[in-house]
Amino acid sequence: AAGRGIATTLVAMAEGGGRASAAVKQDEAKGKGKEKQEKLDLQPPKGTRDFYPEDMRLRNWLFGQWKEVARLHGFEEYDAPVLESEALYVRKAGEEVTQQLYNFEDKGSRRVALRPEMTPSLARMVMAKGKGLTLPVKWFSLPQCWRYERMTRGRRREHFQWNMDMCAAPPTAD
């Protein structure tokens, strides 16, 4: 059954079909939306990449090595949402950072962004725990991040970032 589901999806993609919302079906019934659909571009979006199984084997091996090094040095793994409040990044880097974000207004009228880096999320998480967090903390992550900026050799819009962060209590006066 699962194979037929994939086959059906592939056929629908190739034919430009797929599921349509009630609104789309109403527009088609009224004569709207009868234009010929564009041919589906099979390349991933500019600045991103696909990871086929052979690529995933190498990536998983490499990430496993990094995770082992972090754990050997006493770091614990954490993660945060891929989608964060746009204000989190503006607060760190200023309003001009919005030009480098994949950002949008969600259906709840909130300004959100795909994370371009992990540090603001880490700071948000540490502040959210407040005094309930035992310091110092040693946390690491391997997040997938996105930046909407001009690509250069070896620098894509989608990237992974190995973070090893330490947060300690402020120094005390002796």
mmCIF file of N, CA and C in Angstrom, residues 1-123:
data_model
loop_
_atom_site.group_PDB
_atom_site.id
_atom_site.type_symbol
_atom_site.label_atom_id
_atom_site.label_comp_id
_atom_site.label_asym_id
_atom_site.label_seq_id
_atom_site.Cartn_x
_atom_site.Cartn_y
_atom_site.Cartn_z
ATOM 1 N N ALA A 1 0.823 -1.196 0.000
ATOM 2 C CA ALA A 1 0.000 0.000 0.000
ATOM 3 C C ALA A 1 0.860 1.248 0.000
ATOM 4 N N ALA A 2 1.962 1.218 0.776
ATOM 5 C CA ALA A 2 2.828 2.399 0.838
ATOM 6 C C ALA A 2 3.456 2.667 -0.515
ATOM 7 N N GLY A 3 3.861 1.639 -1.221
ATOM 8 C CA GLY A 3 4.450 1.807 -2.544
ATOM 9 C C GLY A 3 3.486 2.429 -3.530
ATOM 10 N N ARG A 4 2.228 2.035 -3.460
ATOM 11 C CA ARG A 4 1.235 2.633 -4.344
ATOM 12 C C ARG A 4 1.049 4.096 -4.020
ATOM 13 N N GLY A 5 1.144 4.470 -2.737
ATOM 14 C CA GLY A 5 1.026 5.877 -2.347
ATOM 15 C C GLY A 5 2.135 6.710 -2.961
ATOM 16 N N ILE A 6 3.353 6.203 -2.916
ATOM 17 C CA ILE A 6 4.484 6.912 -3.507
ATOM 18 C C ILE A 6 4.314 6.991 -5.010
ATOM 19 N N ALA A 7 3.932 5.887 -5.635
ATOM 20 C CA ALA A 7 3.734 5.880 -7.085
ATOM 21 C C ALA A 7 2.662 6.878 -7.482
ATOM 22 N N THR A 8 1.567 6.921 -6.743
ATOM 23 C CA THR A 8 0.491 7.870 -7.039
ATOM 24 C C THR A 8 0.992 9.300 -6.921
ATOM 25 N N THR A 9 1.797 9.570 -5.889
ATOM 26 C CA THR A 9 2.360 10.909 -5.703
ATOM 27 C C THR A 9 3.272 11.275 -6.858
ATOM 28 N N LEU A 10 4.122 10.345 -7.269
ATOM 29 C CA LEU A 10 5.035 10.617 -8.382
ATOM 30 C C LEU A 10 4.274 10.895 -9.672
ATOM 31 N N VAL A 11 3.234 10.124 -9.942
ATOM 32 C CA VAL A 11 2.425 10.350 -11.140
ATOM 33 C C VAL A 11 1.757 11.713 -11.061
ATOM 34 N N ALA A 12 1.184 12.053 -9.918
ATOM 35 C CA ALA A 12 0.516 13.344 -9.757
ATOM 36 C C ALA A 12 1.494 14.493 -9.959
ATOM 37 N N MET A 13 2.719 14.363 -9.432
ATOM 38 C CA MET A 13 3.723 15.412 -9.609
ATOM 39 C C MET A 13 4.105 15.548 -11.069
ATOM 40 N N ALA A 14 4.311 14.434 -11.732
ATOM 41 C CA ALA A 14 4.700 14.458 -13.138
ATOM 42 C C ALA A 14 3.609 15.063 -14.007
ATOM 43 N N GLU A 15 2.354 14.791 -13.657
ATOM 44 C CA GLU A 15 1.240 15.299 -14.453
ATOM 45 C C GLU A 15 0.801 16.682 -14.005
ATOM 46 N N GLY A 16 1.406 17.200 -12.955
ATOM 47 C CA GLY A 16 1.009 18.512 -12.459
ATOM 48 C C GLY A 16 -0.259 18.453 -11.634
ATOM 49 N N GLY A 17 -0.633 17.277 -11.219
ATOM 50 C CA GLY A 17 -1.858 17.119 -10.429
ATOM 51 C C GLY A 17 -1.568 17.213 -8.959
ATOM 52 N N GLY A 18 -2.323 16.510 -8.193
ATOM 53 C CA GLY A 18 -2.182 16.538 -6.752
ATOM 54 C C GLY A 18 -3.480 16.973 -6.133
ATOM 55 N N ARG A 19 -3.465 17.107 -4.862
ATOM 56 C CA ARG A 19 -4.670 17.509 -4.153
ATOM 57 C C ARG A 19 -4.917 18.991 -4.353
ATOM 58 N N ALA A 20 -6.157 19.367 -4.447
ATOM 59 C CA ALA A 20 -6.522 20.766 -4.582
ATOM 60 C C ALA A 20 -7.498 21.129 -3.480
ATOM 61 N N SER A 21 -7.374 22.346 -2.982
ATOM 62 C CA SER A 21 -8.279 22.796 -1.939
ATOM 63 C C SER A 21 -9.656 23.063 -2.531
ATOM 64 N N ALA A 22 -10.642 23.213 -1.661
ATOM 65 C CA ALA A 22 -11.997 23.507 -2.111
ATOM 66 C C ALA A 22 -12.026 24.817 -2.888
ATOM 67 N N ALA A 23 -11.239 25.810 -2.462
ATOM 68 C CA ALA A 23 -11.197 27.099 -3.155
ATOM 69 C C ALA A 23 -10.660 26.942 -4.576
ATOM 70 N N VAL A 24 -9.625 26.125 -4.745
ATOM 71 C CA VAL A 24 -9.059 25.889 -6.075
ATOM 72 C C VAL A 24 -10.093 25.199 -6.954
ATOM 73 N N LYS A 25 -10.767 24.216 -6.402
ATOM 74 C CA LYS A 25 -11.795 23.505 -7.175
ATOM 75 C C LYS A 25 -12.936 24.439 -7.570
ATOM 76 N N GLN A 26 -13.316 25.378 -6.691
ATOM 77 C CA GLN A 26 -14.361 26.348 -7.019
ATOM 78 C C GLN A 26 -13.907 27.251 -8.145
ATOM 79 N N ASP A 27 -12.651 27.738 -8.088
ATOM 80 C CA ASP A 27 -12.128 28.600 -9.147
ATOM 81 C C ASP A 27 -12.113 27.871 -10.483
ATOM 82 N N GLU A 28 -11.720 26.601 -10.460
ATOM 83 C CA GLU A 28 -11.700 25.823 -11.697
ATOM 84 C C GLU A 28 -13.106 25.649 -12.244
ATOM 85 N N ALA A 29 -14.078 25.449 -11.355
ATOM 86 C CA ALA A 29 -15.461 25.295 -11.788
ATOM 87 C C ALA A 29 -15.981 26.584 -12.414
ATOM 88 N N LYS A 30 -15.487 27.737 -11.965
ATOM 89 C CA LYS A 30 -15.911 29.026 -12.502
ATOM 90 C C LYS A 30 -15.138 29.388 -13.767
ATOM 91 N N GLY A 31 -14.216 28.553 -14.169
ATOM 92 C CA GLY A 31 -13.453 28.822 -15.385
ATOM 93 C C GLY A 31 -12.104 29.458 -15.109
ATOM 94 N N LYS A 32 -11.793 29.717 -13.855
ATOM 95 C CA LYS A 32 -10.485 30.282 -13.512
ATOM 96 C C LYS A 32 -9.493 29.138 -13.360
ATOM 97 N N GLY A 33 -8.237 29.448 -13.457
ATOM 98 C CA GLY A 33 -7.207 28.454 -13.200
ATOM 99 C C GLY A 33 -7.077 27.405 -14.284
ATOM 100 N N LYS A 34 -7.540 27.707 -15.500
ATOM 101 C CA LYS A 34 -7.452 26.715 -16.568
ATOM 102 C C LYS A 34 -6.155 26.830 -17.348
ATOM 103 N N GLU A 35 -5.286 27.782 -16.935
ATOM 104 C CA GLU A 35 -4.022 27.922 -17.635
ATOM 105 C C GLU A 35 -3.239 26.626 -17.473
ATOM 106 N N LYS A 36 -2.416 26.349 -18.454
ATOM 107 C CA LYS A 36 -1.591 25.152 -18.386
ATOM 108 C C LYS A 36 -0.565 25.324 -17.265
ATOM 109 N N GLN A 37 -0.443 24.291 -16.435
ATOM 110 C CA GLN A 37 0.505 24.362 -15.335
ATOM 111 C C GLN A 37 1.925 24.311 -15.868
ATOM 112 N N GLU A 38 2.809 25.046 -15.167
ATOM 113 C CA GLU A 38 4.220 25.020 -15.526
ATOM 114 C C GLU A 38 4.790 23.641 -15.275
ATOM 115 N N LYS A 39 5.802 23.308 -16.045
ATOM 116 C CA LYS A 39 6.502 22.050 -15.826
ATOM 117 C C LYS A 39 7.208 22.124 -14.475
ATOM 118 N N LEU A 40 7.116 21.063 -13.707
ATOM 119 C CA LEU A 40 7.716 21.011 -12.389
ATOM 120 C C LEU A 40 9.237 21.000 -12.494
ATOM 121 N N ASP A 41 9.891 21.933 -11.803
ATOM 122 C CA ASP A 41 11.345 21.991 -11.753
ATOM 123 C C ASP A 41 11.805 20.935 -10.750
ATOM 124 N N LEU A 42 12.585 19.987 -11.198
ATOM 125 C CA LEU A 42 13.017 18.888 -10.342
ATOM 126 C C LEU A 42 14.293 19.190 -9.558
ATOM 127 N N GLN A 43 14.832 20.400 -9.703
ATOM 128 C CA GLN A 43 16.006 20.800 -8.934
ATOM 129 C C GLN A 43 15.560 21.365 -7.587
ATOM 130 N N PRO A 44 16.331 21.169 -6.534
ATOM 131 C CA PRO A 44 15.975 21.789 -5.252
ATOM 132 C C PRO A 44 16.097 23.310 -5.383
ATOM 133 N N PRO A 45 15.459 24.070 -4.496
ATOM 134 C CA PRO A 45 15.568 25.531 -4.561
ATOM 135 C C PRO A 45 17.023 25.987 -4.555
ATOM 136 N N LYS A 46 17.286 27.117 -5.190
ATOM 137 C CA LYS A 46 18.634 27.663 -5.312
ATOM 138 C C LYS A 46 19.292 27.785 -3.937
ATOM 139 N N GLY A 47 20.498 27.266 -3.828
ATOM 140 C CA GLY A 47 21.251 27.354 -2.589
ATOM 141 C C GLY A 47 20.989 26.217 -1.617
ATOM 142 N N THR A 48 20.151 25.248 -2.023
ATOM 143 C CA THR A 48 19.879 24.090 -1.184
ATOM 144 C C THR A 48 20.334 22.843 -1.923
ATOM 145 N N ARG A 49 20.215 21.697 -1.292
ATOM 146 C CA ARG A 49 20.672 20.464 -1.946
ATOM 147 C C ARG A 49 19.868 19.281 -1.433
ATOM 148 N N ASP A 50 19.853 18.254 -2.237
ATOM 149 C CA ASP A 50 19.251 16.986 -1.849
ATOM 150 C C ASP A 50 20.341 16.115 -1.237
ATOM 151 N N PHE A 51 19.945 15.261 -0.315
ATOM 152 C CA PHE A 51 20.865 14.293 0.276
ATOM 153 C C PHE A 51 20.325 12.904 -0.050
ATOM 154 N N TYR A 52 20.871 12.317 -1.088
ATOM 155 C CA TYR A 52 20.504 10.950 -1.454
ATOM 156 C C TYR A 52 21.144 9.994 -0.447
ATOM 157 N N PRO A 53 20.719 8.733 -0.423
ATOM 158 C CA PRO A 53 21.236 7.798 0.601
ATOM 159 C C PRO A 53 22.760 7.769 0.720
ATOM 160 N N GLU A 54 23.472 7.780 -0.403
ATOM 161 C CA GLU A 54 24.938 7.734 -0.302
ATOM 162 C C GLU A 54 25.487 9.007 0.345
ATOM 163 N N ASP A 55 24.844 10.148 0.093
ATOM 164 C CA ASP A 55 25.254 11.404 0.726
ATOM 165 C C ASP A 55 24.915 11.390 2.215
ATOM 166 N N MET A 56 23.772 10.819 2.552
ATOM 167 C CA MET A 56 23.356 10.742 3.954
ATOM 168 C C MET A 56 24.291 9.853 4.765
ATOM 169 N N ARG A 57 24.799 8.783 4.148
ATOM 170 C CA ARG A 57 25.741 7.920 4.870
ATOM 171 C C ARG A 57 26.967 8.721 5.290
ATOM 172 N N LEU A 58 27.503 9.513 4.386
ATOM 173 C CA LEU A 58 28.678 10.334 4.698
ATOM 174 C C LEU A 58 28.323 11.414 5.716
ATOM 175 N N ARG A 59 27.200 12.101 5.511
ATOM 176 C CA ARG A 59 26.789 13.157 6.448
ATOM 177 C C ARG A 59 26.556 12.586 7.847
ATOM 178 N N ASN A 60 25.861 11.466 7.934
ATOM 179 C CA ASN A 60 25.608 10.858 9.241
ATOM 180 C C ASN A 60 26.905 10.437 9.930
ATOM 181 N N TRP A 61 27.851 9.907 9.155
ATOM 182 C CA TRP A 61 29.148 9.531 9.725
ATOM 183 C C TRP A 61 29.845 10.777 10.282
ATOM 184 N N LEU A 62 29.917 11.833 9.473
ATOM 185 C CA LEU A 62 30.599 13.059 9.894
ATOM 186 C C LEU A 62 29.925 13.661 11.125
ATOM 187 N N PHE A 63 28.597 13.784 11.096
ATOM 188 C CA PHE A 63 27.878 14.336 12.238
ATOM 189 C C PHE A 63 28.075 13.460 13.473
ATOM 190 N N GLY A 64 28.137 12.161 13.291
ATOM 191 C CA GLY A 64 28.396 11.246 14.402
ATOM 192 C C GLY A 64 29.756 11.505 15.030
ATOM 193 N N GLN A 65 30.766 11.779 14.202
ATOM 194 C CA GLN A 65 32.097 12.094 14.716
ATOM 195 C C GLN A 65 32.058 13.368 15.547
ATOM 196 N N TRP A 66 31.388 14.397 15.027
ATOM 197 C CA TRP A 66 31.289 15.670 15.749
ATOM 198 C C TRP A 66 30.554 15.491 17.070
ATOM 199 N N LYS A 67 29.445 14.737 17.045
ATOM 200 C CA LYS A 67 28.666 14.506 18.266
ATOM 201 C C LYS A 67 29.503 13.768 19.309
ATOM 202 N N GLU A 68 30.273 12.791 18.872
ATOM 203 C CA GLU A 68 31.117 12.027 19.801
ATOM 204 C C GLU A 68 32.174 12.924 20.444
ATOM 205 N N VAL A 69 32.793 13.798 19.652
ATOM 206 C CA VAL A 69 33.784 14.741 20.196
ATOM 207 C C VAL A 69 33.125 15.637 21.239
ATOM 208 N N ALA A 70 31.941 16.155 20.925
ATOM 209 C CA ALA A 70 31.241 17.036 21.873
ATOM 210 C C ALA A 70 30.933 16.296 23.172
ATOM 211 N N ARG A 71 30.417 15.086 23.056
ATOM 212 C CA ARG A 71 30.083 14.304 24.259
ATOM 213 C C ARG A 71 31.327 13.966 25.088
ATOM 214 N N LEU A 72 32.425 13.652 24.404
ATOM 215 C CA LEU A 72 33.677 13.345 25.114
ATOM 216 C C LEU A 72 34.165 14.525 25.950
ATOM 217 N N HIS A 73 33.765 15.730 25.553
ATOM 218 C CA HIS A 73 34.174 16.935 26.276
ATOM 219 C C HIS A 73 33.072 17.457 27.196
ATOM 220 N N GLY A 74 32.079 16.607 27.466
ATOM 221 C CA GLY A 74 31.064 16.941 28.451
ATOM 222 C C GLY A 74 29.910 17.792 27.970
ATOM 223 N N PHE A 75 29.723 17.894 26.662
ATOM 224 C CA PHE A 75 28.615 18.687 26.126
ATOM 225 C C PHE A 75 27.382 17.807 25.941
ATOM 226 N N GLU A 76 26.201 18.410 26.160
ATOM 227 C CA GLU A 76 24.928 17.722 25.953
ATOM 228 C C GLU A 76 24.246 18.323 24.736
ATOM 229 N N GLU A 77 23.558 17.469 23.976
ATOM 230 C CA GLU A 77 22.907 17.930 22.748
ATOM 231 C C GLU A 77 21.566 18.599 23.042
ATOM 232 N N TYR A 78 21.293 19.662 22.303
ATOM 233 C CA TYR A 78 20.005 20.349 22.376
ATOM 234 C C TYR A 78 19.559 20.705 20.961
ATOM 235 N N ASP A 79 18.315 21.114 20.835
ATOM 236 C CA ASP A 79 17.782 21.581 19.557
ATOM 237 C C ASP A 79 16.717 22.619 19.847
ATOM 238 N N ALA A 80 16.330 23.360 18.850
ATOM 239 C CA ALA A 80 15.306 24.401 18.964
ATOM 240 C C ALA A 80 14.505 24.398 17.670
ATOM 241 N N PRO A 81 13.372 25.103 17.662
ATOM 242 C CA PRO A 81 12.562 25.131 16.441
ATOM 243 C C PRO A 81 13.316 25.717 15.247
ATOM 244 N N VAL A 82 13.033 25.197 14.090
ATOM 245 C CA VAL A 82 13.592 25.727 12.847
ATOM 246 C C VAL A 82 12.984 27.101 12.567
ATOM 247 N N LEU A 83 11.767 27.301 13.006
ATOM 248 C CA LEU A 83 11.026 28.544 12.799
ATOM 249 C C LEU A 83 11.021 29.327 14.110
ATOM 250 N N GLU A 84 11.556 30.535 14.085
ATOM 251 C CA GLU A 84 11.620 31.379 15.280
ATOM 252 C C GLU A 84 10.982 32.734 14.979
ATOM 253 N N SER A 85 10.736 33.488 16.018
ATOM 254 C CA SER A 85 10.236 34.850 15.863
ATOM 255 C C SER A 85 11.310 35.694 15.172
ATOM 256 N N GLU A 86 10.907 36.470 14.178
ATOM 257 C CA GLU A 86 11.849 37.342 13.468
ATOM 258 C C GLU A 86 12.503 38.325 14.435
ATOM 259 N N ALA A 87 11.761 38.750 15.451
ATOM 260 C CA ALA A 87 12.281 39.723 16.427
ATOM 261 C C ALA A 87 13.521 39.197 17.153
ATOM 262 N N LEU A 88 13.635 37.897 17.300
ATOM 263 C CA LEU A 88 14.799 37.303 17.963
ATOM 264 C C LEU A 88 16.088 37.663 17.223
ATOM 265 N N TYR A 89 16.043 37.629 15.904
ATOM 266 C CA TYR A 89 17.231 37.932 15.096
ATOM 267 C C TYR A 89 17.447 39.434 14.953
ATOM 268 N N VAL A 90 16.352 40.199 14.871
ATOM 269 C CA VAL A 90 16.453 41.654 14.798
ATOM 270 C C VAL A 90 17.084 42.188 16.078
ATOM 271 N N ARG A 91 16.707 41.613 17.213
ATOM 272 C CA ARG A 91 17.255 42.053 18.496
ATOM 273 C C ARG A 91 18.764 41.833 18.551
ATOM 274 N N LYS A 92 19.241 40.740 17.967
ATOM 275 C CA LYS A 92 20.673 40.446 17.996
ATOM 276 C C LYS A 92 21.448 41.278 16.979
ATOM 277 N N ALA A 93 20.918 41.391 15.751
ATOM 278 C CA ALA A 93 21.724 41.939 14.659
ATOM 279 C C ALA A 93 21.184 43.227 14.042
ATOM 280 N N GLY A 94 20.040 43.708 14.494
ATOM 281 C CA GLY A 94 19.490 44.937 13.929
ATOM 282 C C GLY A 94 18.522 44.660 12.787
ATOM 283 N N GLU A 95 17.769 45.665 12.426
ATOM 284 C CA GLU A 95 16.702 45.551 11.424
ATOM 285 C C GLU A 95 17.222 45.092 10.055
ATOM 286 N N GLU A 96 18.451 45.464 9.712
ATOM 287 C CA GLU A 96 18.988 45.110 8.387
ATOM 288 C C GLU A 96 19.126 43.602 8.199
ATOM 289 N N VAL A 97 19.159 42.843 9.293
ATOM 290 C CA VAL A 97 19.283 41.389 9.181
ATOM 291 C C VAL A 97 18.087 40.785 8.440
ATOM 292 N N THR A 98 16.949 41.462 8.452
ATOM 293 C CA THR A 98 15.754 40.911 7.798
ATOM 294 C C THR A 98 15.976 40.689 6.302
ATOM 295 N N GLN A 99 16.935 41.402 5.718
ATOM 296 C CA GLN A 99 17.244 41.222 4.298
ATOM 297 C C GLN A 99 17.973 39.910 4.036
ATOM 298 N N GLN A 100 18.517 39.301 5.090
ATOM 299 C CA GLN A 100 19.266 38.061 4.949
ATOM 300 C C GLN A 100 18.496 36.851 5.469
ATOM 301 N N LEU A 101 17.241 37.045 5.857
ATOM 302 C CA LEU A 101 16.441 35.965 6.419
ATOM 303 C C LEU A 101 15.435 35.423 5.414
ATOM 304 N N TYR A 102 15.103 34.156 5.570
ATOM 305 C CA TYR A 102 13.910 33.609 4.946
ATOM 306 C C TYR A 102 12.813 33.908 5.962
ATOM 307 N N ASN A 103 12.076 34.988 5.750
ATOM 308 C CA ASN A 103 11.092 35.429 6.732
ATOM 309 C C ASN A 103 9.745 35.683 6.064
ATOM 310 N N PHE A 104 8.696 35.628 6.873
ATOM 311 C CA PHE A 104 7.351 35.840 6.359
ATOM 312 C C PHE A 104 6.389 36.058 7.509
ATOM 313 N N GLU A 105 5.197 36.470 7.163
ATOM 314 C CA GLU A 105 4.131 36.600 8.153
ATOM 315 C C GLU A 105 3.313 35.328 8.099
ATOM 316 N N ASP A 106 3.132 34.676 9.252
ATOM 317 C CA ASP A 106 2.389 33.419 9.262
ATOM 318 C C ASP A 106 0.882 33.692 9.279
ATOM 319 N N LYS A 107 0.103 32.655 9.288
ATOM 320 C CA LYS A 107 -1.352 32.798 9.222
ATOM 321 C C LYS A 107 -1.936 33.448 10.464
ATOM 322 N N GLY A 108 -1.151 33.531 11.536
ATOM 323 C CA GLY A 108 -1.579 34.213 12.753
ATOM 324 C C GLY A 108 -1.068 35.648 12.812
ATOM 325 N N SER A 109 -0.577 36.165 11.685
ATOM 326 C CA SER A 109 -0.052 37.532 11.558
ATOM 327 C C SER A 109 1.200 37.773 12.406
ATOM 328 N N ARG A 110 1.975 36.728 12.653
ATOM 329 C CA ARG A 110 3.240 36.846 13.385
ATOM 330 C C ARG A 110 4.390 36.856 12.383
ATOM 331 N N ARG A 111 5.387 37.698 12.617
ATOM 332 C CA ARG A 111 6.591 37.721 11.784
ATOM 333 C C ARG A 111 7.516 36.614 12.270
ATOM 334 N N VAL A 112 7.826 35.663 11.388
ATOM 335 C CA VAL A 112 8.676 34.528 11.729
ATOM 336 C C VAL A 112 9.782 34.386 10.684
ATOM 337 N N ALA A 113 10.800 33.606 11.026
ATOM 338 C CA ALA A 113 11.935 33.397 10.121
ATOM 339 C C ALA A 113 12.497 31.997 10.327
ATOM 340 N N LEU A 114 13.036 31.428 9.248
ATOM 341 C CA LEU A 114 13.816 30.203 9.374
ATOM 342 C C LEU A 114 15.132 30.601 10.023
ATOM 343 N N ARG A 115 15.603 29.807 10.960
ATOM 344 C CA ARG A 115 16.790 30.201 11.717
ATOM 345 C C ARG A 115 18.017 30.315 10.811
ATOM 346 N N PRO A 116 18.723 31.452 10.887
ATOM 347 C CA PRO A 116 19.961 31.614 10.131
ATOM 348 C C PRO A 116 21.179 31.148 10.923
ATOM 349 N N GLU A 117 20.997 30.989 12.227
ATOM 350 C CA GLU A 117 22.061 30.555 13.137
ATOM 351 C C GLU A 117 21.388 30.092 14.420
ATOM 352 N N MET A 118 22.157 29.536 15.340
ATOM 353 C CA MET A 118 21.572 28.948 16.533
ATOM 354 C C MET A 118 21.731 29.798 17.792
ATOM 355 N N THR A 119 22.672 30.721 17.808
ATOM 356 C CA THR A 119 22.959 31.466 19.030
ATOM 357 C C THR A 119 21.738 32.180 19.618
ATOM 358 N N PRO A 120 20.927 32.904 18.831
ATOM 359 C CA PRO A 120 19.747 33.540 19.438
ATOM 360 C C PRO A 120 18.764 32.532 20.043
ATOM 361 N N SER A 121 18.602 31.378 19.415
ATOM 362 C CA SER A 121 17.720 30.349 19.971
ATOM 363 C C SER A 121 18.286 29.824 21.286
ATOM 364 N N LEU A 122 19.594 29.607 21.337
ATOM 365 C CA LEU A 122 20.241 29.168 22.574
ATOM 366 C C LEU A 122 20.014 30.195 23.684
ATOM 367 N N ALA A 123 20.227 31.469 23.372
ATOM 368 C CA ALA A 123 20.032 32.520 24.375
ATOM 369 C C ALA A 123 18.578 32.546 24.849
#
